[in-house]
Short mmCIF file of C-alpha atoms in Angstrom, two decimals:
data_model
loop_
_atom_site.label_atom_id
_atom_site.label_comp_id
_atom_site.label_asym_id
_atom_site.label_seq_id
_atom_site.Cartn_x
_atom_site.Cartn_y
_atom_site.Cartn_z
CA MET E 608 16.55 9.23 2.26
CA GLU E 609 14.12 9.89 -0.56
CA LEU E 610 15.29 12.69 -2.85
CA TYR E 611 12.21 12.79 -5.07
CA LYS E 612 9.57 10.65 -6.77
CA THR E 613 9.43 9.90 -10.49
CA ILE E 614 8.24 7.13 -12.82
CA LYS E 615 10.00 3.81 -13.32
CA LYS E 616 9.83 3.41 -17.09
CA GLU E 617 8.29 4.63 -20.33
CA ALA E 618 4.64 3.72 -20.83
CA SER E 619 1.60 4.62 -22.92
CA GLU E 620 -2.17 4.33 -22.57
CA THR E 621 -5.10 5.09 -24.87
CA GLN E 622 -8.69 6.07 -24.15
CA ILE E 623 -11.65 7.16 -26.27
CA ILE E 624 -13.68 10.14 -25.05
CA GLU E 625 -16.66 11.35 -27.10
CA LYS E 626 -15.17 9.72 -30.22
CA SER E 627 -11.81 11.50 -29.79
CA ARG E 628 -8.85 9.18 -29.33
CA PHE E 629 -6.33 10.26 -26.67
CA ILE E 630 -2.94 8.50 -26.69
CA ALA E 631 -0.72 9.37 -23.73
CA HIS E 632 3.02 8.63 -23.57
CA ALA E 633 5.11 9.16 -20.41
CA ARG E 634 8.86 8.81 -19.96
CA PRO E 635 11.31 9.41 -17.08
CA VAL E 636 14.00 11.93 -18.08
CA GLU E 637 17.02 13.59 -16.51
CA SER E 638 17.22 16.82 -18.52
CA ARG E 639 15.22 19.27 -20.62
CA GLU E 640 17.14 18.09 -23.67
CA GLU E 641 15.95 14.52 -23.08
CA ALA E 642 12.38 15.73 -22.62
CA GLU E 643 12.43 17.83 -25.78
CA ALA E 644 13.86 14.93 -27.79
CA PHE E 645 11.01 12.71 -26.56
CA ILE E 646 8.41 15.33 -27.46
CA ALA E 647 9.90 15.61 -30.96
CA GLU E 648 9.85 11.82 -31.28
CA ILE E 649 6.16 11.59 -30.40
CA ARG E 650 5.24 14.51 -32.67
CA ALA E 651 7.03 12.81 -35.56
CA GLU E 652 5.29 9.49 -34.88
CA TYR E 653 1.85 11.11 -34.71
CA LYS E 654 2.35 13.94 -37.21
CA ASP E 655 -1.17 13.38 -38.59
CA ALA E 656 -2.80 13.92 -35.17
CA THR E 657 -4.99 16.91 -34.36
CA HIS E 658 -2.87 17.82 -31.33
CA ASN E 659 0.27 16.60 -29.56
CA VAL E 660 0.19 18.26 -26.15
CA PRO E 661 3.44 18.08 -24.11
CA ALA E 662 4.12 18.70 -20.42
CA MET E 663 7.28 18.30 -18.37
CA VAL E 664 8.38 18.70 -14.75
CA LEU E 665 12.12 18.54 -14.03
CA GLY E 666 14.54 19.00 -11.15
CA GLY E 667 14.78 17.70 -7.62
CA LYS E 668 12.58 20.60 -6.46
CA MET E 669 10.41 20.69 -9.61
CA GLN E 670 12.26 23.81 -10.77
CA VAL E 671 11.27 23.36 -14.43
CA GLN E 672 7.56 23.21 -15.19
CA TRP E 673 6.63 23.66 -18.86
CA ALA E 674 3.77 22.78 -21.17
CA SER E 675 2.13 23.74 -24.46
CA ASP E 676 -1.53 23.54 -25.46
CA ASP E 677 -0.50 22.81 -29.08
CA GLY E 678 -3.54 24.50 -30.55
CA GLU E 679 -6.10 23.54 -27.92
CA PRO E 680 -7.82 26.47 -26.13
CA GLN E 681 -5.37 28.14 -23.76
CA GLY E 682 -5.09 26.51 -20.35
CA THR E 683 -7.20 23.46 -21.19
CA SER E 684 -4.53 20.81 -21.73
CA GLY E 685 -0.81 21.37 -21.14
CA ALA E 686 -1.02 23.44 -17.94
CA PRO E 687 -3.52 21.09 -16.24
CA MET E 688 -1.21 18.17 -17.07
CA VAL E 689 1.69 19.93 -15.34
CA GLN E 690 -0.52 20.65 -12.33
CA MET E 691 -1.51 16.98 -12.17
CA ILE E 692 2.14 15.82 -12.29
CA VAL E 693 3.12 18.29 -9.54
CA GLY E 694 0.05 17.29 -7.54
CA GLU E 695 1.22 13.67 -7.67
CA GLY E 696 4.58 14.81 -6.24
CA LEU E 697 6.50 13.70 -9.34
CA THR E 698 9.45 15.20 -11.18
CA ASN E 699 11.83 14.28 -14.01
CA VAL E 700 8.78 13.29 -16.03
CA VAL E 701 7.66 14.22 -19.55
CA VAL E 702 4.21 13.39 -20.91
CA VAL E 703 2.78 13.88 -24.39
CA VAL E 704 -0.93 13.38 -24.98
CA THR E 705 -1.90 12.95 -28.63
CA ARG E 706 -5.46 13.67 -29.72
CA TYR E 707 -7.27 12.52 -32.84
CA PHE E 708 -10.40 14.68 -32.93
CA GLY E 709 -13.61 12.68 -33.18
CA GLY E 710 -15.97 15.44 -34.22
CA ILE E 711 -17.49 16.25 -30.83
CA LYS E 712 -16.28 19.31 -28.91
CA LEU E 713 -15.59 18.61 -25.25
CA GLY E 714 -15.72 22.14 -23.84
CA THR E 715 -13.17 23.67 -21.49
CA GLY E 716 -13.87 21.38 -18.53
CA GLY E 717 -14.09 18.32 -20.75
CA LEU E 718 -10.72 19.04 -22.31
CA VAL E 719 -9.06 19.50 -18.90
CA ARG E 720 -10.48 16.18 -17.69
CA ALA E 721 -9.60 14.35 -20.90
CA TYR E 722 -5.97 15.46 -21.01
CA THR E 723 -5.25 15.07 -17.30
CA SER E 724 -6.93 11.66 -17.05
CA SER E 725 -5.04 10.44 -20.14
CA ALA E 726 -1.71 11.65 -18.74
CA LYS E 727 -2.47 10.03 -15.38
CA LEU E 728 -3.23 6.69 -17.05
CA ALA E 729 0.22 6.71 -18.71
CA ILE E 730 1.92 7.68 -15.43
CA GLU E 731 0.14 4.88 -13.57
CA ALA E 732 1.20 2.41 -16.27
CA ALA E 733 4.81 3.63 -15.95
CA GLY E 734 4.78 3.05 -12.18
CA ILE E 735 5.76 5.53 -9.48
CA CYS E 736 9.03 5.07 -7.59
CA SER E 737 11.32 6.78 -5.13
CA VAL E 738 14.78 8.02 -6.06
CA GLN E 739 17.34 7.68 -3.29
CA GLU E 740 21.04 8.38 -2.98
CA VAL E 741 22.63 5.06 -2.16
CA CYS E 742 26.00 3.59 -1.33
CA ARG E 743 27.01 0.71 -3.62
CA MET E 744 29.78 -1.23 -1.87
CA LYS E 745 31.53 -4.12 -3.60
CA ILE E 746 33.27 -6.59 -1.30
CA THR E 747 34.99 -9.96 -1.47
CA ALA E 748 34.76 -12.44 1.38
CA ASP E 749 35.14 -16.11 2.20
CA TYR E 750 32.13 -18.29 1.32
CA THR E 751 31.59 -19.06 4.99
CA TYR E 752 30.13 -15.57 5.41
CA LEU E 753 27.75 -15.62 2.42
CA SER E 754 24.77 -17.10 4.24
CA LYS E 755 25.14 -14.56 7.07
CA PHE E 756 25.00 -11.66 4.61
CA GLN E 757 21.99 -13.19 2.88
CA GLN E 758 20.17 -13.71 6.19
CA MET E 759 20.76 -10.08 7.20
CA ALA E 760 19.88 -8.55 3.83
CA SER E 761 16.57 -6.73 3.41
CA ASP E 762 14.04 -7.14 0.62
CA THR E 763 14.07 -3.39 0.01
CA LEU E 764 16.04 -0.41 1.23
CA TYR E 765 13.03 0.66 3.26
CA ASP E 766 13.19 -2.32 5.63
CA GLY E 767 14.35 -0.90 8.93
CA GLY E 768 15.72 2.22 7.26
CA GLU E 769 19.30 1.08 7.86
CA GLY E 770 19.29 -2.24 6.07
CA PHE E 771 21.03 -3.28 2.87
CA ILE E 772 20.17 -5.31 -0.20
CA ILE E 773 22.42 -7.55 -2.32
CA PRO E 774 21.72 -6.77 -5.99
CA GLU E 775 24.73 -8.72 -7.32
CA ILE E 776 26.69 -11.83 -6.30
CA GLU E 777 29.65 -13.25 -8.24
CA TYR E 778 31.24 -16.62 -7.50
CA GLY E 779 34.98 -17.25 -7.80
CA GLU E 780 37.77 -18.23 -5.43
CA LYS E 781 35.94 -15.95 -3.01
CA VAL E 782 32.42 -14.60 -3.19
CA SER E 783 32.06 -11.04 -4.50
CA MET E 784 28.96 -9.13 -3.46
CA THR E 785 27.55 -5.70 -4.13
CA LEU E 786 25.83 -4.34 -1.04
CA MET E 787 23.50 -1.40 -1.46
CA SER E 788 22.29 0.81 1.40
CA PRO E 789 21.05 4.40 1.83
CA ALA E 790 24.04 6.73 1.37
CA GLU E 791 23.81 8.10 4.92
CA ASN E 792 24.42 4.58 6.26
CA GLU E 793 27.82 4.07 4.60
CA GLU E 794 29.81 4.03 7.85
CA LYS E 795 27.31 1.66 9.48
CA LEU E 796 27.56 -0.64 6.46
CA ARG E 797 31.37 -0.63 6.68
CA GLY E 798 31.13 -1.52 10.36
CA LEU E 799 28.62 -4.28 9.64
CA VAL E 800 30.87 -5.84 6.98
CA ALA E 801 33.80 -5.77 9.42
CA ASN E 802 31.73 -7.33 12.20
CA ILE E 803 30.26 -10.12 10.07
CA THR E 804 33.62 -11.15 8.62
CA SER E 805 35.80 -10.34 11.66
CA GLY E 806 37.59 -7.78 9.50
CA SER E 807 38.59 -10.31 6.82
CA ALA E 808 36.42 -8.96 3.97
CA GLU E 809 38.01 -6.68 1.41
CA ILE E 810 36.09 -3.61 0.26
CA ILE E 811 36.88 -3.29 -3.46
CA SER E 812 34.92 -0.12 -4.12
CA CYS E 813 32.32 2.14 -2.57
CA GLU E 814 30.40 4.58 -4.77
CA LYS E 815 27.48 6.96 -4.30
CA ALA E 816 24.72 6.74 -6.90
CA LEU E 817 21.06 7.58 -7.46
CA GLU E 818 18.78 4.55 -7.59
CA LYS E 819 15.08 4.05 -8.26
CA VAL E 820 13.63 1.94 -5.48
#
């Protein structure tokens, strides 16, 4: 089950609008402290810029929504960036758009478009993904069962909704595999392992975790 959508990785994009250079950086974060540290990092890197406009959306239900215009006219930069992030259905995201003024004023509408389009470019470069709660089950089994597990494995957790993937395989006296499935399918996965191996597989561990898929 999808808990929320966020971005896969940190990314940046640059565009020139009416001679002003806009540099957008986006990063996935888990807390306000992480977001604030990233904002400070970008501000330090571009301390000679005209503006460094930050925006963040945090929490599984987008509980934290914060932005600053950093000297731009009120409501023309930070707030529209937050609205764009929320509109995309994303959370646990921080974006900073740096502006080097090029001498041409953009006006209220121009500023809104410039900042939101720059932020969106960075988000698109970072890639959008789903965060799911998954069950990561590590098992050991005889090699005779390996091909059966591989044949039944899905390419993604979305295939069939109740499938599993095999992110890790280790080879020793027996084969060790990590099976990953949506958390709500844990009991079905246990039953599947028992059926495939006629109850001979050993479940070493079974943990719940959040995964980007």
